[in-house]
PDB file of C-alpha atoms in Angstrom:
ATOM      1  CA  MET A  25      -9.137 -15.398 -10.622  1.00 60.00           C
ATOM      2  CA  GLY A  26      -7.076 -12.350  -9.801  1.00 74.00           C
ATOM      3  CA  THR A  27      -4.130 -11.158  -7.800  1.00 89.00           C
ATOM      4  CA  PHE A  28      -4.064 -11.581  -4.047  1.00 92.00           C
ATOM      5  CA  ALA A  29      -1.410 -10.726  -1.471  1.00 93.00           C
ATOM      6  CA  ALA A  30      -0.973 -11.567   2.194  1.00 92.00           C
ATOM      7  CA  LEU A  31       1.569 -11.564   4.962  1.00 92.00           C
ATOM      8  CA  LEU A  32       2.465 -15.091   5.987  1.00 90.00           C
ATOM      9  CA  SER A  33       3.772 -15.110   9.555  1.00 89.00           C
ATOM     10  CA  LYS A  34       4.928 -17.684  12.011  1.00 89.00           C
ATOM     11  CA  PRO A  35       2.331 -18.107  14.787  1.00 88.00           C
ATOM     12  CA  GLY A  36       3.052 -15.681  17.583  1.00 85.00           C
ATOM     13  CA  SER A  37       4.612 -13.035  15.320  1.00 89.00           C
ATOM     14  CA  TYR A  38       3.489  -9.514  16.177  1.00 91.00           C
ATOM     15  CA  ILE A  39       4.376  -5.824  16.004  1.00 94.00           C
ATOM     16  CA  PRO A  40       5.675  -4.711  19.411  1.00 94.00           C
ATOM     17  CA  GLU A  41       3.489  -2.197  21.251  1.00 94.00           C
ATOM     18  CA  GLU A  42       6.242   0.458  21.301  1.00 96.00           C
ATOM     19  CA  LYS A  43       6.517   0.338  17.471  1.00 96.00           C
ATOM     20  CA  ARG A  44       2.809   0.326  16.592  1.00 95.00           C
ATOM     21  CA  GLU A  45       2.211   4.092  16.387  1.00 94.00           C
ATOM     22  CA  GLU A  46       5.303   4.538  14.218  1.00 96.00           C
ATOM     23  CA  PHE A  47       4.173   1.693  11.939  1.00 96.00           C
ATOM     24  CA  LEU A  48       0.653   3.094  11.632  1.00 94.00           C
ATOM     25  CA  SER A  49       2.004   6.558  10.861  1.00 94.00           C
ATOM     26  CA  HIS A  50       4.208   5.197   8.067  1.00 96.00           C
ATOM     27  CA  LEU A  51       1.361   3.036   6.769  1.00 95.00           C
ATOM     28  CA  GLU A  52      -1.064   5.969   6.549  1.00 93.00           C
ATOM     29  CA  ALA A  53       1.579   8.050   4.743  1.00 95.00           C
ATOM     30  CA  LEU A  54       2.155   5.171   2.296  1.00 96.00           C
ATOM     31  CA  PHE A  55      -1.571   4.843   1.535  1.00 96.00           C
ATOM     32  CA  ARG A  56      -1.973   8.604   1.034  1.00 94.00           C
ATOM     33  CA  ALA A  57       1.131   8.952  -1.178  1.00 95.00           C
ATOM     34  CA  GLY A  58       0.089   5.853  -3.139  1.00 96.00           C
ATOM     35  CA  GLY A  59      -3.280   7.394  -4.045  1.00 95.00           C
ATOM     36  CA  MET A  60      -5.565   5.166  -1.993  1.00 96.00           C
ATOM     37  CA  MET A  61      -9.018   6.669  -1.700  1.00 95.00           C
ATOM     38  CA  ASP A  62     -12.495   5.711  -0.545  1.00 90.00           C
ATOM     39  CA  SER A  63     -15.915   6.423  -1.980  1.00 86.00           C
ATOM     40  CA  GLU A  64     -18.663   8.361  -0.264  1.00 88.00           C
ATOM     41  CA  HIS A  65     -22.308   8.449  -1.290  1.00 91.00           C
ATOM     42  CA  VAL A  66     -24.069  11.804  -0.974  1.00 94.00           C
ATOM     43  CA  LEU A  67     -27.517  13.128  -1.772  1.00 95.00           C
ATOM     44  CA  LEU A  68     -27.453  16.580  -3.371  1.00 92.00           C
ATOM     45  CA  TYR A  69     -30.619  18.312  -4.572  1.00 95.00           C
ATOM     46  CA  GLY A  70     -32.426  14.983  -4.643  1.00 95.00           C
ATOM     47  CA  LYS A  71     -29.780  13.207  -6.741  1.00 96.00           C
ATOM     48  CA  LYS A  72     -27.381  10.521  -5.552  1.00 95.00           C
ATOM     49  CA  PHE A  73     -23.679  11.040  -6.229  1.00 94.00           C
ATOM     50  CA  THR A  74     -20.615   8.953  -5.492  1.00 89.00           C
ATOM     51  CA  LEU A  75     -17.589  11.019  -4.508  1.00 91.00           C
ATOM     52  CA  ILE A  76     -14.042   9.944  -3.870  1.00 91.00           C
ATOM     53  CA  LYS A  77     -12.132  11.180  -0.841  1.00 91.00           C
ATOM     54  CA  PHE A  78      -8.782  10.510   0.771  1.00 89.00           C
ATOM     55  CA  ALA A  79      -8.879   7.350   2.840  1.00 88.00           C
ATOM     56  CA  SER A  80      -8.883   8.428   6.459  1.00 85.00           C
ATOM     57  CA  SER A  81      -7.935   6.608   9.618  1.00 87.00           C
ATOM     58  CA  THR A  82     -10.559   5.902  12.260  1.00 89.00           C
ATOM     59  CA  ASP A  83     -10.442   4.220  15.670  1.00 91.00           C
ATOM     60  CA  GLU A  84     -10.953   0.871  13.899  1.00 93.00           C
ATOM     61  CA  GLY A  85      -8.351   1.440  11.168  1.00 93.00           C
ATOM     62  CA  MET A  86      -8.617   2.376   7.507  1.00 93.00           C
ATOM     63  CA  ASN A  87     -10.737   1.098   4.648  1.00 93.00           C
ATOM     64  CA  PHE A  88     -10.509   2.016   0.947  1.00 95.00           C
ATOM     65  CA  CYS A  89     -11.342   0.646  -2.493  1.00 93.00           C
ATOM     66  CA  TYR A  90     -10.092   3.143  -5.104  1.00 94.00           C
ATOM     67  CA  ASN A  91      -6.708   4.224  -6.408  1.00 94.00           C
ATOM     68  CA  TYR A  92      -6.423   7.750  -7.779  1.00 94.00           C
ATOM     69  CA  PHE A  93      -3.396   7.086 -10.006  1.00 95.00           C
ATOM     70  CA  GLU A  94      -4.811   3.889 -11.477  1.00 94.00           C
ATOM     71  CA  ASP A  95      -8.303   5.436 -11.704  1.00 92.00           C
ATOM     72  CA  ASP A  96      -9.940   2.147 -10.775  1.00 92.00           C
ATOM     73  CA  PHE A  97     -11.956   0.477  -8.015  1.00 91.00           C
ATOM     74  CA  TRP A  98     -10.870  -2.818  -6.453  1.00 93.00           C
ATOM     75  CA  GLU A  99     -12.075  -4.926  -3.552  1.00 94.00           C
ATOM     76  CA  ASN A 100     -11.755  -3.180  -0.207  1.00 94.00           C
ATOM     77  CA  ALA A 101      -8.410  -3.141   1.530  1.00 96.00           C
ATOM     78  CA  GLY A 102      -6.932  -1.342   4.518  1.00 96.00           C
ATOM     79  CA  PHE A 103      -5.628  -2.027   7.981  1.00 95.00           C
ATOM     80  CA  THR A 104      -7.068  -2.927  11.358  1.00 95.00           C
ATOM     81  CA  ARG A 105      -5.780  -0.832  14.227  1.00 92.00           C
ATOM     82  CA  GLU A 106      -6.528  -3.387  16.966  1.00 91.00           C
ATOM     83  CA  SER A 107      -4.479  -6.198  15.416  1.00 90.00           C
ATOM     84  CA  CYS A 108      -2.121  -3.733  13.706  1.00 92.00           C
ATOM     85  CA  SER A 109      -2.371  -5.611  10.420  1.00 94.00           C
ATOM     86  CA  VAL A 110      -2.929  -4.911   6.726  1.00 96.00           C
ATOM     87  CA  TRP A 111      -5.726  -6.771   4.912  1.00 96.00           C
ATOM     88  CA  SER A 112      -6.931  -6.954   1.307  1.00 96.00           C
ATOM     89  CA  GLY A 113      -9.019  -8.793  -1.248  1.00 93.00           C
ATOM     90  CA  LYS A 114      -8.279  -8.770  -4.981  1.00 93.00           C
ATOM     91  CA  ILE A 115      -5.658  -6.127  -5.666  1.00 94.00           C
ATOM     92  CA  GLY A 116      -5.261  -6.123  -9.435  1.00 89.00           C
ATOM     93  CA  TYR A 117      -1.946  -5.711 -11.207  1.00 88.00           C
ATOM     94  CA  GLN A 118      -1.182  -1.976 -11.302  1.00 92.00           C
ATOM     95  CA  GLN A 119      -0.814   0.858  -8.768  1.00 95.00           C
ATOM     96  CA  PHE A 120      -3.390  -0.498  -6.275  1.00 95.00           C
ATOM     97  CA  ARG A 121      -1.436  -3.762  -6.136  1.00 94.00           C
ATOM     98  CA  ASN A 122       1.908  -1.995  -5.766  1.00 95.00           C
ATOM     99  CA  VAL A 123       0.712   0.020  -2.763  1.00 97.00           C
ATOM    100  CA  ILE A 124      -0.845  -2.994  -1.024  1.00 97.00           C
ATOM    101  CA  VAL A 125       2.280  -5.104  -1.543  1.00 96.00           C
ATOM    102  CA  ALA A 126       4.403  -2.224  -0.187  1.00 97.00           C
ATOM    103  CA  ALA A 127       2.108  -2.089   2.872  1.00 97.00           C
ATOM    104  CA  TYR A 128       2.572  -5.817   3.510  1.00 96.00           C
ATOM    105  CA  VAL A 129       6.351  -5.437   3.157  1.00 96.00           C
ATOM    106  CA  LEU A 130       6.254  -2.517   5.621  1.00 97.00           C
ATOM    107  CA  GLN A 131       4.303  -4.685   8.082  1.00 96.00           C
ATOM    108  CA  GLU A 132       6.824  -7.479   7.525  1.00 95.00           C
ATOM    109  CA  GLN A 133       9.673  -5.118   8.503  1.00 95.00           C
ATOM    110  CA  TYR A 134       7.984  -4.131  11.784  1.00 96.00           C
ATOM    111  CA  THR A 135       6.899  -7.669  12.720  1.00 95.00           C
ATOM    112  CA  GLU A 136       8.904  -9.511  15.383  1.00 93.00           C
ATOM    113  CA  GLY A 137       9.300 -13.084  14.235  1.00 88.00           C
ATOM    114  CA  VAL A 138       9.393 -14.804  10.879  1.00 88.00           C
ATOM    115  CA  SER A 139       7.113 -13.391   8.167  1.00 90.00           C
ATOM    116  CA  ILE A 140       7.096 -12.983   4.394  1.00 91.00           C
ATOM    117  CA  THR A 141       4.903 -11.126   1.903  1.00 92.00           C
ATOM    118  CA  PHE A 142       3.126 -13.494  -0.477  1.00 89.00           C
ATOM    119  CA  ILE A 143       1.712 -12.535  -3.888  1.00 91.00           C
ATOM    120  CA  ASN A 144      -0.429 -15.012  -5.794  1.00 87.00           C
ATOM    121  CA  THR A 145      -1.164 -14.056  -9.412  1.00 65.00           C
ATOM    122  CA  PHE A 146      -3.511 -16.053 -11.614  1.00 55.00           C
ATOM    123  CA  PRO A 147      -3.364 -15.412 -15.372  1.00 51.00           C
ATOM    124  CA  ALA A 148      -6.532 -14.092 -17.009  1.00 50.00           C
ATOM    125  CA  TYR A 149      -7.780 -16.350 -19.802  1.00 48.00           C
TER     126      TYR A 149
END
């Protein structure tokens, strides 16, 4: 149960190499402006603390699980730099969801070939 989103693409659809850096730059800006953050565990004076920090890009991509504006944790989401694609698990129904759906739509706009953003919402009983 929950809300999931994905980009459904025709096999062979891809983001052209010359557009990848531009796409990734826009994607990182979207995640930062949308309040996507990650958690970090630290040990301070013998006590364990969980801190939140801005999601940051690495050589592999970006990974985050918290939205600052929604003030809630969700399943991890992010993007993979190698395949130049957004990924996510459950995304909820508020700000976290809105940012992830916007990221899939952004990927859809840069993708050569047929693709569409899909949102599947199951009602909570």
